[in-house]
Amino acid sequence: MKETEHIKGRTLPVNDTLAGHDISDEHGAPAPHGVSRRAFVGGLAATTCALAAGGMIAGIPAAKSLAENAPSEGMWVRTTCAPNCTGSCGMKAFVKDGQIKMVSQAADYPYEHYNPRGCLKGLSINTMIHGPERLTKPLVRNAQTGKMEQTSWENALDTAASKLQEIARKYGPDSIGVIWQVQGTGHIQKGSLIRLTKSLGWSAIGGYELNGDLPMFWPETFGCQSEELESYAWEDSRYTLIFGSNPMVTRLPDSHFLNFSREAGGKVVCFDPNYSATAEKSTDWVQIKPDTDAAFALAAARYIIENNLHDKEFCANFTDLPLLINTNTGKRVLARDVPGLTLPSVPEYREVYVALKNGAPVCVDPEHLGSTPDLQLEVNTQLTLKNGSTIPVKSSMVLLRESLAPCTLEWGESITGVPAKTIKTIAHNCATIKPLHIILGGSAIQWHHGDLKGRACSLLVALTGNLGKLGAGISTYVGQYKTRFKAASWLVPPNPNATSAPFHYAVNGRTPTMSATFPKSGFKALVVGWGNPFEQHNVANWLRTAREKGDLECVISFDFQQTKTVEYSDVAFACASWYEKTELVITPLHPWVQLERPLVDPPGEARPELWICKELANRLAPERKNQWPQCTPEQAESAAEDVLATLLKNGGPTIEHITVDDLKKGPCKLAHANPGEKAIPFYAQIHEGKPFPTVSRPNPYPKTAKFVKSGRIEFYKDEDRFLQFKEQLPCYKPAFVDTELKADPDALKKFPFAYVTRNSLFRVHSTYSNNPFMLELQNNTPKAFMNPHDAEEKGLHQGDVVEVYNDRGRISAALVCDPGMAPGQVIFDQGWWSRYTGEESYNSLIFPWINPIHEIYYMSSVWSPNMAWNECLCNVRLLEAGGARKEVMS
């Protein structure tokens, strides 16, 4: 491994350092907030930085050496790797002398193409489990010194309980916000914190929206949280369009299914402003301008409709396109207002609307799709109501045609930069090559108008009838928030006291258009489970400032690593890693139910979360003591198995066939209702006539069904705010107009580049940021990426150290001039801990804009304001000429 030197909190190769550089701005002023933050976390930050510069990097042998020196005695144990990456790869670990010596892919899935799966991050987890930054005892902040110090569990739990009780007494229990990352990676241990939150009336902060992962087009269009293809169904698609996703990097264990699709004769088309690993492996790379995906989809949809390539029967039976709209009001025509119609009986969350059949108005039953065949798609007429008035009506299909009229191929080219001929070819292929699958990734969603992209792309799959079929549909692979079984038997306690709140309003304050619940006093305390928001989230700077000023009075964290969030905590609970406890793992992307197994004991006095939450519950709500398994630390694993058995028994039709013993033998497959090996999203709707939406666990069905009152796929939305903002139909709105430029009309002059933070090959968000193997592969150096022509215009060169900045924050990094990048962008790989960036946060530039459309309803992790990570402008300037760095970076 290359010798390293530590400079200002950043570890850099010794020949490539910024010797003597003090990271000042162009006027010589020191970096902002440095003194107060260092004062706040000074003692512990200095310790952890020393570890980064010394023992952590240089003291762990290389992977090759580990493999060559595998011990001859020990045992291999099967478990599951489960950070927040949706991979959930089956692993086997070689255990000897109480330590994990090696990790390898289990490769034991019954479906052949699933084997093997795993990546270098997961294979090197033992460097962190047994590494120098492992939390082995709970920590409590010393009030006199301000430093976090190791303490007993009794003191840590008592201190945490006392502080949380005081906050609840002063401000109300809902002023305690809770963040957990994320349910899909664990339902027993992580479910313990959810259960505790729902017991005590703390505010659950939806991780989906906090992380910018919430794909709002799903509830707007389909009424549900999401319904993606499992990854092994990718191989069944014959035409795959990828927008805003880089699965060859972010979905490593599953990416080969795209290759299988190509090998079977399918085509994979990657839309990306930048030449990515996925672009390299695709049939075609379409270099689209940033944030113009909706324009492409609209131009393609217009071509499909105008050339009569759409599936009229599918549109009439399963979408709202035949429903009539009163063009005076923009509202759907209600069947109860039309004479001569006999209304079917429907639940209160449904509405009966009107279409024409053979020229006459008919009721459209929202509970039975396809029950009224031959509905007319093309309607432009007058309709008489019961009150005697006559109104002009058009079908949603006619209104869609009219809205798409300007969206010609040439218009699409002018917006997206994609040649009209290419748009035409791809549109034609969408209509004629089946099954069609669209992958809409986080980079497409994480814009202010990201939902418009999803609505537009959904048009392509619906117009062509590509839903309810193997390998067909639209998928969003962001986060692991979807619950695939009934988990209430553990996650929801008897007599729950549940509430939730989006984090947006902590930063922005209340808005006149909000519908979300939010504590009267704001968040005064945070309880953080396995996340690292003081480093990773785009409210990281706000959190740090609020903590330093005392506005955020208390932070309690659960973790197994010494993170920035731990540094800012009052109490940090030392938790078991995913190789040291029993946990149930089920993810949206994965068809398998799997176990995490306790291969080794947690080091020192680290404990499983079930025991920690039980002990907190006993202190905070002793009257609920009988709702928790009463166990010692030594009995915690037995208690976890009891919870596991309860979850399986009460989990409903997807997992009730699985036993604890089954899972101990290996992965077990989730059950599904449709015929065949693989689950097919919306099968029941398309083949059995059941209404939209599908269930969005754990929410009651009526709560989400009201999002699509017609029981159909809805492209026309007639809520007042959709009409107010002229978004009743999918449309294109350019970036920054409603955000940066609204806040500052001169923003583009001062900050001419779009700032994008992308997922890294070397981390899962900020997990593995301190992994020595991953650091070595990156030269221990954070990097910013620009188009070479942009860099030249700024007088910048490969290997220069640059500062990316706006009026909210800054980040410094080594410059990479990438000719595969579209102009006008600066890209930074997310997840770097600020110890490697001079204590700067790469998220300090970003702001949590609120889209009023996202406030129409509120349901945590389903319909809520979403963090728009990419809606950010920046500029870039030289800090230090690259010189000797150039050969390293090239």
CSV table of C-alpha atoms in Angstrom, one decimal, residues 361-776:
chain,number,residue,atom,x,y,z
A,361,PRO,CA,-72.3,8.3,-21.2
A,362,VAL,CA,-71.6,5.3,-18.9
A,363,CYS,CA,-70.4,4.8,-15.4
A,364,VAL,CA,-66.8,3.5,-15.1
A,365,ASP,CA,-66.6,1.0,-12.2
A,366,PRO,CA,-63.5,1.8,-10.3
A,367,GLU,CA,-63.5,-1.6,-8.5
A,368,HIS,CA,-63.5,-3.8,-11.6
A,369,LEU,CA,-61.1,-2.9,-14.4
A,370,GLY,CA,-62.1,-3.9,-17.9
A,371,SER,CA,-65.8,-4.5,-16.8
A,372,THR,CA,-66.9,-1.9,-19.3
A,373,PRO,CA,-65.2,-2.8,-22.6
A,374,ASP,CA,-65.0,-0.5,-25.7
A,375,LEU,CA,-64.8,2.8,-23.9
A,376,GLN,CA,-64.1,5.6,-26.3
A,377,LEU,CA,-60.7,7.1,-26.0
A,378,GLU,CA,-61.3,10.1,-28.3
A,379,VAL,CA,-64.1,12.3,-27.0
A,380,ASN,CA,-64.7,16.0,-27.6
A,381,THR,CA,-68.3,16.9,-27.1
A,382,GLN,CA,-71.0,18.5,-24.9
A,383,LEU,CA,-72.6,16.7,-21.9
A,384,THR,CA,-75.9,17.6,-20.1
A,385,LEU,CA,-75.9,17.3,-16.3
A,386,LYS,CA,-78.7,16.6,-13.9
A,387,ASN,CA,-79.1,20.3,-13.1
A,388,GLY,CA,-79.8,21.0,-16.8
A,389,SER,CA,-76.6,22.7,-17.6
A,390,THR,CA,-74.5,21.7,-20.6
A,391,ILE,CA,-70.7,21.5,-20.2
A,392,PRO,CA,-67.9,20.9,-22.7
A,393,VAL,CA,-66.1,17.7,-22.1
A,394,LYS,CA,-63.0,16.0,-23.5
A,395,SER,CA,-61.5,12.7,-22.7
A,396,SER,CA,-58.2,12.6,-20.9
A,397,MET,CA,-56.8,11.1,-24.1
A,398,VAL,CA,-57.8,14.1,-26.1
A,399,LEU,CA,-56.4,16.5,-23.5
A,400,LEU,CA,-53.2,14.4,-23.6
A,401,ARG,CA,-53.0,14.7,-27.4
A,402,GLU,CA,-53.4,18.4,-27.1
A,403,SER,CA,-50.8,18.8,-24.4
A,404,LEU,CA,-48.3,16.7,-26.4
A,405,ALA,CA,-48.9,18.7,-29.7
A,406,PRO,CA,-45.9,20.9,-29.2
A,407,CYS,CA,-43.7,18.0,-28.2
A,408,THR,CA,-42.5,17.1,-31.6
A,409,LEU,CA,-39.4,15.2,-32.3
A,410,GLU,CA,-37.7,18.4,-33.2
A,411,TRP,CA,-38.8,20.0,-29.9
A,412,GLY,CA,-37.5,17.0,-28.1
A,413,GLU,CA,-34.1,17.4,-29.8
A,414,SER,CA,-34.0,21.1,-28.9
A,415,ILE,CA,-34.6,20.3,-25.2
A,416,THR,CA,-32.7,17.1,-24.7
A,417,GLY,CA,-29.9,17.3,-27.3
A,418,VAL,CA,-30.9,13.9,-28.6
A,419,PRO,CA,-31.3,13.9,-32.4
A,420,ALA,CA,-34.9,13.7,-33.6
A,421,LYS,CA,-34.1,10.6,-35.6
A,422,THR,CA,-32.9,8.9,-32.4
A,423,ILE,CA,-36.0,9.8,-30.5
A,424,LYS,CA,-38.1,8.5,-33.4
A,425,THR,CA,-36.2,5.2,-33.5
A,426,ILE,CA,-36.5,4.6,-29.7
A,427,ALA,CA,-40.1,5.6,-29.6
A,428,HIS,CA,-40.9,3.1,-32.4
A,429,ASN,CA,-38.9,0.4,-30.6
A,430,CYS,CA,-40.9,1.1,-27.4
A,431,ALA,CA,-44.1,0.3,-29.2
A,432,THR,CA,-42.9,-2.7,-31.2
A,433,ILE,CA,-40.3,-4.5,-29.1
A,434,LYS,CA,-41.8,-6.2,-26.1
A,435,PRO,CA,-41.5,-6.6,-23.2
A,436,LEU,CA,-40.3,-3.0,-22.5
A,437,HIS,CA,-38.8,-2.2,-19.1
A,438,ILE,CA,-37.9,1.3,-17.9
A,439,ILE,CA,-35.4,1.8,-15.0
A,440,LEU,CA,-35.8,5.2,-13.5
A,441,GLY,CA,-33.0,5.8,-11.1
A,442,GLY,CA,-32.3,8.1,-8.2
A,443,SER,CA,-30.4,10.6,-10.3
A,444,ALA,CA,-33.6,11.2,-12.4
A,445,ILE,CA,-35.8,11.4,-9.4
A,446,GLN,CA,-33.7,13.7,-7.2
A,447,TRP,CA,-34.7,16.9,-9.0
A,448,HIS,CA,-37.4,19.4,-8.0
A,449,HIS,CA,-39.6,18.1,-10.9
A,450,GLY,CA,-38.4,14.5,-10.7
A,451,ASP,CA,-42.0,13.3,-10.4
A,452,LEU,CA,-42.8,14.7,-13.9
A,453,LYS,CA,-40.1,12.4,-15.4
A,454,GLY,CA,-41.7,9.4,-13.8
A,455,ARG,CA,-45.1,10.4,-15.0
A,456,ALA,CA,-43.8,10.9,-18.5
A,457,CYS,CA,-41.9,7.6,-18.6
A,458,SER,CA,-45.0,5.8,-17.2
A,459,LEU,CA,-46.8,7.0,-20.3
A,460,LEU,CA,-44.4,5.0,-22.5
A,461,VAL,CA,-45.1,1.7,-20.7
A,462,ALA,CA,-48.9,2.3,-20.4
A,463,LEU,CA,-49.4,3.5,-24.0
A,464,THR,CA,-47.6,0.4,-25.2
A,465,GLY,CA,-49.4,-2.1,-22.8
A,466,ASN,CA,-46.1,-3.0,-21.1
A,467,LEU,CA,-47.5,-3.7,-17.6
A,468,GLY,CA,-48.6,-6.9,-15.9
A,469,LYS,CA,-46.2,-9.0,-18.1
A,470,LEU,CA,-43.0,-10.8,-17.3
A,471,GLY,CA,-40.0,-8.4,-17.9
A,472,ALA,CA,-42.3,-5.4,-18.5
A,473,GLY,CA,-43.0,-2.3,-16.5
A,474,ILE,CA,-41.2,0.7,-14.9
A,475,SER,CA,-39.0,0.3,-11.9
A,476,THR,CA,-37.3,2.7,-9.4
A,477,TYR,CA,-34.4,1.1,-7.6
A,478,VAL,CA,-33.7,3.7,-4.8
A,479,GLY,CA,-33.6,2.7,-1.2
A,480,GLN,CA,-35.1,-0.3,0.6
A,481,TYR,CA,-38.2,1.2,2.1
A,482,LYS,CA,-40.8,-1.1,0.6
A,483,THR,CA,-42.2,-3.7,3.1
A,484,ARG,CA,-43.0,-7.0,1.4
A,485,PHE,CA,-44.8,-8.7,4.2
A,486,LYS,CA,-47.0,-7.9,7.2
A,487,ALA,CA,-44.5,-6.8,9.8
A,488,ALA,CA,-46.9,-5.2,12.3
A,489,SER,CA,-46.7,-8.2,14.7
A,490,TRP,CA,-43.3,-6.7,15.8
A,491,LEU,CA,-42.9,-3.2,14.4
A,492,VAL,CA,-46.3,-2.0,15.8
A,493,PRO,CA,-46.8,-2.4,19.5
A,494,PRO,CA,-50.2,-2.8,21.1
A,495,ASN,CA,-51.9,0.6,21.5
A,496,PRO,CA,-49.4,2.4,19.3
A,497,ASN,CA,-48.8,6.2,19.6
A,498,ALA,CA,-47.4,6.7,16.1
A,499,THR,CA,-46.6,10.0,14.3
A,500,SER,CA,-44.2,11.1,11.6
A,501,ALA,CA,-42.8,14.3,10.1
A,502,PRO,CA,-40.7,15.2,7.0
A,503,PHE,CA,-37.3,16.9,7.8
A,504,HIS,CA,-37.9,19.6,5.1
A,505,TYR,CA,-39.9,21.8,7.5
A,506,ALA,CA,-37.1,21.8,10.1
A,507,VAL,CA,-35.0,23.6,7.6
A,508,ASN,CA,-37.6,25.6,5.6
A,509,GLY,CA,-40.1,26.2,8.4
A,510,ARG,CA,-43.8,25.6,7.9
A,511,THR,CA,-45.4,26.4,4.5
A,512,PRO,CA,-49.0,27.5,3.7
A,513,THR,CA,-49.4,24.5,1.5
A,514,MET,CA,-48.1,21.7,3.8
A,515,SER,CA,-50.4,18.8,4.8
A,516,ALA,CA,-47.8,17.0,6.8
A,517,THR,CA,-47.7,16.7,10.5
A,518,PHE,CA,-44.8,18.5,12.2
A,519,PRO,CA,-44.0,19.1,15.9
A,520,LYS,CA,-45.0,22.5,17.3
A,521,SER,CA,-41.5,23.1,18.6
A,522,GLY,CA,-39.7,21.5,15.7
A,523,PHE,CA,-37.1,18.8,16.3
A,524,LYS,CA,-35.4,19.3,19.6
A,525,ALA,CA,-33.8,15.8,19.7
A,526,LEU,CA,-32.8,13.2,17.2
A,527,VAL,CA,-32.5,9.5,17.7
A,528,VAL,CA,-30.5,8.0,14.8
A,529,GLY,CA,-30.3,4.4,13.9
A,530,TRP,CA,-27.5,3.2,11.7
A,531,GLY,CA,-27.5,6.3,9.5
A,532,ASN,CA,-25.0,9.1,9.4
A,533,PRO,CA,-27.0,12.2,8.7
A,534,PHE,CA,-24.4,14.6,10.2
A,535,GLU,CA,-22.2,13.5,7.2
A,536,GLN,CA,-24.4,12.1,4.5
A,537,HIS,CA,-27.7,13.9,4.3
A,538,ASN,CA,-28.3,17.1,2.4
A,539,VAL,CA,-29.2,18.6,5.7
A,540,ALA,CA,-25.9,17.7,7.2
A,541,ASN,CA,-24.7,21.3,7.6
A,542,TRP,CA,-28.0,22.4,9.0
A,543,LEU,CA,-27.8,19.6,11.6
A,544,ARG,CA,-24.3,20.5,12.6
A,545,THR,CA,-25.2,24.2,13.0
A,546,ALA,CA,-28.4,23.4,14.9
A,547,ARG,CA,-26.4,21.1,17.2
A,548,GLU,CA,-23.6,23.6,17.8
A,549,LYS,CA,-26.1,26.5,18.5
A,550,GLY,CA,-28.1,24.3,20.9
A,551,ASP,CA,-31.3,24.4,18.8
A,552,LEU,CA,-31.0,20.6,18.6
A,553,GLU,CA,-30.6,19.8,22.3
A,554,CYS,CA,-30.0,16.1,22.2
A,555,VAL,CA,-28.7,13.4,19.8
A,556,ILE,CA,-28.8,9.7,20.5
A,557,SER,CA,-27.2,7.3,18.0
A,558,PHE,CA,-27.0,3.6,17.3
A,559,ASP,CA,-24.0,2.5,15.3
A,560,PHE,CA,-21.0,0.1,15.1
A,561,GLN,CA,-18.6,2.6,13.6
A,562,GLN,CA,-17.1,5.9,14.8
A,563,THR,CA,-19.0,8.2,12.5
A,564,LYS,CA,-19.5,12.0,12.4
A,565,THR,CA,-23.0,11.5,13.8
A,566,VAL,CA,-21.5,9.6,16.7
A,567,GLU,CA,-19.2,12.6,17.3
A,568,TYR,CA,-22.2,14.9,17.5
A,569,SER,CA,-24.1,12.7,19.8
A,570,ASP,CA,-24.8,12.9,23.6
A,571,VAL,CA,-25.0,9.1,23.8
A,572,ALA,CA,-23.8,6.6,21.3
A,573,PHE,CA,-24.9,3.0,21.6
A,574,ALA,CA,-22.3,0.4,20.5
A,575,CYS,CA,-24.3,-2.0,18.3
A,576,ALA,CA,-23.7,-5.4,16.8
A,577,SER,CA,-22.8,-5.4,13.1
A,578,TRP,CA,-24.7,-7.5,10.6
A,579,TYR,CA,-22.3,-10.4,11.2
A,580,GLU,CA,-23.0,-10.5,14.9
A,581,LYS,CA,-26.8,-10.8,15.4
A,582,THR,CA,-29.9,-12.5,14.1
A,583,GLU,CA,-31.8,-10.3,11.6
A,584,LEU,CA,-34.4,-10.9,9.0
A,585,VAL,CA,-33.6,-9.4,5.6
A,586,ILE,CA,-36.1,-8.8,2.8
A,587,THR,CA,-35.6,-6.2,0.1
A,588,PRO,CA,-37.7,-4.8,-2.8
A,589,LEU,CA,-35.2,-5.9,-5.4
A,590,HIS,CA,-34.6,-9.4,-4.1
A,591,PRO,CA,-36.9,-12.4,-4.3
A,592,TRP,CA,-35.3,-14.1,-1.3
A,593,VAL,CA,-35.9,-14.0,2.4
A,594,GLN,CA,-32.6,-14.4,4.3
A,595,LEU,CA,-31.0,-14.4,7.7
A,596,GLU,CA,-28.2,-12.5,9.1
A,597,ARG,CA,-26.4,-15.0,11.5
A,598,PRO,CA,-24.3,-14.2,14.6
A,599,LEU,CA,-21.0,-15.6,13.3
A,600,VAL,CA,-19.0,-14.0,16.1
A,601,ASP,CA,-19.8,-12.2,19.3
A,602,PRO,CA,-19.9,-8.4,19.2
A,603,PRO,CA,-16.6,-7.1,20.4
A,604,GLY,CA,-16.2,-5.7,23.9
A,605,GLU,CA,-19.5,-4.7,25.2
A,606,ALA,CA,-21.3,-4.0,21.9
A,607,ARG,CA,-24.9,-5.2,22.0
A,608,PRO,CA,-27.8,-6.1,19.6
A,609,GLU,CA,-30.3,-3.4,19.1
A,610,LEU,CA,-33.2,-5.5,20.4
A,611,TRP,CA,-31.7,-5.5,23.9
A,612,ILE,CA,-30.8,-1.8,23.7
A,613,CYS,CA,-34.3,-0.8,22.7
A,614,LYS,CA,-35.8,-3.1,25.3
A,615,GLU,CA,-33.7,-1.5,28.0
A,616,LEU,CA,-34.6,2.0,26.8
A,617,ALA,CA,-38.3,1.1,26.7
A,618,ASN,CA,-38.1,-0.2,30.3
A,619,ARG,CA,-36.8,3.2,31.4
A,620,LEU,CA,-39.0,5.4,29.3
A,621,ALA,CA,-42.3,3.5,29.4
A,622,PRO,CA,-42.2,0.9,32.2
A,623,GLU,CA,-45.9,0.4,31.8
A,624,ARG,CA,-45.2,-1.2,28.4
A,625,LYS,CA,-42.6,-3.5,29.8
A,626,ASN,CA,-44.6,-6.6,28.9
A,627,GLN,CA,-44.5,-5.6,25.3
A,628,TRP,CA,-40.8,-6.4,25.1
A,629,PRO,CA,-39.0,-9.7,25.5
A,630,GLN,CA,-37.2,-9.4,28.8
A,631,CYS,CA,-33.8,-10.8,28.2
A,632,THR,CA,-30.2,-10.4,29.3
A,633,PRO,CA,-27.5,-9.5,26.7
A,634,GLU,CA,-26.6,-13.2,26.6
A,635,GLN,CA,-30.3,-14.1,25.9
A,636,ALA,CA,-30.7,-11.5,23.2
A,637,GLU,CA,-30.2,-13.9,20.3
A,638,SER,CA,-32.7,-16.3,21.6
A,639,ALA,CA,-35.2,-13.4,22.0
A,640,ALA,CA,-34.4,-12.4,18.4
A,641,GLU,CA,-35.3,-15.9,17.1
A,642,ASP,CA,-38.6,-15.7,19.0
A,643,VAL,CA,-39.3,-12.4,17.2
A,644,LEU,CA,-38.3,-13.9,13.9
A,645,ALA,CA,-40.7,-16.8,14.4
A,646,THR,CA,-43.5,-14.3,15.2
A,647,LEU,CA,-42.8,-12.3,12.1
A,648,LEU,CA,-42.8,-15.4,9.9
A,649,LYS,CA,-46.0,-16.8,11.4
A,650,ASN,CA,-47.9,-13.5,11.1
A,651,GLY,CA,-46.3,-12.2,8.0
A,652,GLY,CA,-49.1,-13.1,5.6
A,653,PRO,CA,-49.1,-15.0,2.3
A,654,THR,CA,-45.7,-13.8,1.1
A,655,ILE,CA,-43.7,-15.4,3.9
A,656,GLU,CA,-45.9,-17.5,6.2
A,657,HIS,CA,-44.8,-20.7,4.4
A,658,ILE,CA,-41.2,-20.1,5.7
A,659,THR,CA,-39.9,-21.3,9.1
A,660,VAL,CA,-36.9,-20.4,11.2
A,661,ASP,CA,-35.3,-23.7,10.4
A,662,ASP,CA,-35.9,-23.1,6.7
A,663,LEU,CA,-34.0,-19.9,6.9
A,664,LYS,CA,-31.1,-21.4,8.8
A,665,LYS,CA,-30.6,-23.8,5.9
A,666,GLY,CA,-30.3,-21.0,3.3
A,667,PRO,CA,-32.3,-18.4,1.3
A,668,CYS,CA,-36.1,-18.9,1.0
A,669,LYS,CA,-38.2,-17.5,-1.8
A,670,LEU,CA,-41.0,-15.0,-1.2
A,671,ALA,CA,-44.3,-16.2,-2.4
A,672,HIS,CA,-46.4,-14.4,-5.0
A,673,ALA,CA,-49.9,-14.8,-6.4
A,674,ASN,CA,-49.2,-14.8,-10.2
A,675,PRO,CA,-48.3,-18.0,-12.0
A,676,GLY,CA,-44.6,-18.7,-12.9
A,677,GLU,CA,-41.3,-18.5,-11.2
A,678,LYS,CA,-41.1,-14.7,-10.9
A,679,ALA,CA,-43.3,-12.1,-9.4
A,680,ILE,CA,-45.0,-9.8,-12.0
A,681,PRO,CA,-46.0,-6.3,-10.8
A,682,PHE,CA,-49.7,-5.4,-11.4
A,683,TYR,CA,-50.5,-8.9,-12.6
A,684,ALA,CA,-53.8,-8.9,-10.6
A,685,GLN,CA,-54.8,-5.5,-12.1
A,686,ILE,CA,-54.1,-6.4,-15.7
A,687,HIS,CA,-55.2,-10.1,-15.7
A,688,GLU,CA,-57.9,-10.2,-13.0
A,689,GLY,CA,-59.4,-6.7,-13.2
A,690,LYS,CA,-58.5,-5.7,-9.7
A,691,PRO,CA,-58.2,-2.0,-9.2
A,692,PHE,CA,-55.1,0.1,-8.6
A,693,PRO,CA,-53.3,0.6,-6.4
A,694,THR,CA,-51.5,-2.4,-4.9
A,695,VAL,CA,-51.1,-2.4,-1.2
A,696,SER,CA,-48.3,-0.2,0.3
A,697,ARG,CA,-47.5,-1.9,3.6
A,698,PRO,CA,-47.8,-1.0,6.4
A,699,ASN,CA,-50.4,1.6,5.4
A,700,PRO,CA,-54.1,0.7,5.3
A,701,TYR,CA,-55.3,0.2,1.7
A,702,PRO,CA,-57.9,3.0,1.8
A,703,LYS,CA,-55.3,5.6,2.7
A,704,THR,CA,-53.3,5.0,-0.5
A,705,ALA,CA,-56.3,4.0,-2.7
A,706,LYS,CA,-57.5,7.6,-2.5
A,707,PHE,CA,-54.5,8.7,-4.5
A,708,VAL,CA,-56.1,7.1,-7.6
A,709,LYS,CA,-59.8,7.4,-6.9
A,710,SER,CA,-60.7,6.1,-10.4
A,711,GLY,CA,-59.0,2.7,-9.5
A,712,ARG,CA,-57.0,3.2,-12.7
A,713,ILE,CA,-53.6,4.3,-13.8
A,714,GLU,CA,-54.0,8.1,-13.6
A,715,PHE,CA,-52.2,10.4,-16.0
A,716,TYR,CA,-54.7,13.3,-15.5
A,717,LYS,CA,-54.7,14.7,-12.0
A,718,ASP,CA,-57.5,17.0,-11.1
A,719,GLU,CA,-56.6,18.1,-7.6
A,720,ASP,CA,-56.6,21.9,-7.4
A,721,ARG,CA,-52.8,22.2,-7.0
A,722,PHE,CA,-52.1,20.1,-10.1
A,723,LEU,CA,-54.4,22.5,-12.0
A,724,GLN,CA,-52.8,25.5,-10.4
A,725,PHE,CA,-49.3,24.6,-11.4
A,726,LYS,CA,-50.5,23.2,-14.8
A,727,GLU,CA,-49.3,19.7,-14.1
A,728,GLN,CA,-52.6,18.0,-14.5
A,729,LEU,CA,-50.9,16.0,-17.3
A,730,PRO,CA,-47.3,14.9,-17.6
A,731,CYS,CA,-45.2,17.8,-18.8
A,732,TYR,CA,-41.6,19.1,-18.9
A,733,LYS,CA,-40.3,21.9,-16.6
A,734,PRO,CA,-36.7,23.0,-16.7
A,735,ALA,CA,-34.3,22.7,-13.8
A,736,PHE,CA,-33.6,25.5,-11.4
A,737,VAL,CA,-36.4,27.9,-12.5
A,738,ASP,CA,-38.6,27.1,-9.5
A,739,THR,CA,-35.7,26.7,-7.1
A,740,GLU,CA,-32.3,28.4,-7.4
A,741,LEU,CA,-33.5,31.1,-9.8
A,742,LYS,CA,-36.6,31.8,-7.8
A,743,ALA,CA,-34.5,32.4,-4.8
A,744,ASP,CA,-31.9,34.4,-6.7
A,745,PRO,CA,-32.5,35.5,-10.3
A,746,ASP,CA,-28.7,35.9,-10.8
A,747,ALA,CA,-27.9,32.4,-9.5
A,748,LEU,CA,-26.8,31.1,-13.0
A,749,LYS,CA,-24.4,34.0,-13.5
A,750,LYS,CA,-22.7,33.4,-10.2
A,751,PHE,CA,-23.0,29.6,-10.2
A,752,PRO,CA,-23.0,28.3,-13.8
A,753,PHE,CA,-22.6,24.6,-13.2
A,754,ALA,CA,-25.1,21.9,-12.0
A,755,TYR,CA,-23.7,20.2,-8.9
A,756,VAL,CA,-24.5,16.4,-8.9
A,757,THR,CA,-23.5,14.0,-6.1
A,758,ARG,CA,-23.5,10.5,-7.5
A,759,ASN,CA,-23.3,7.1,-5.9
A,760,SER,CA,-19.8,5.6,-5.7
A,761,LEU,CA,-18.5,2.2,-6.6
A,762,PHE,CA,-16.4,2.3,-3.4
A,763,ARG,CA,-19.1,3.0,-0.8
A,764,VAL,CA,-22.8,2.4,0.0
A,765,HIS,CA,-23.6,6.0,0.7
A,766,SER,CA,-21.2,6.8,3.6
A,767,THR,CA,-20.8,3.2,4.7
A,768,TYR,CA,-17.3,1.8,3.8
A,769,SER,CA,-16.0,5.4,3.6
A,770,ASN,CA,-13.3,4.3,6.2
A,771,ASN,CA,-12.7,0.9,4.6
A,772,PRO,CA,-8.9,0.8,3.9
A,773,PHE,CA,-9.3,-1.3,0.7
A,774,MET,CA,-11.8,1.1,-0.8
A,775,LEU,CA,-9.6,4.1,0.2
A,776,GLU,CA,-6.6,2.6,-1.5
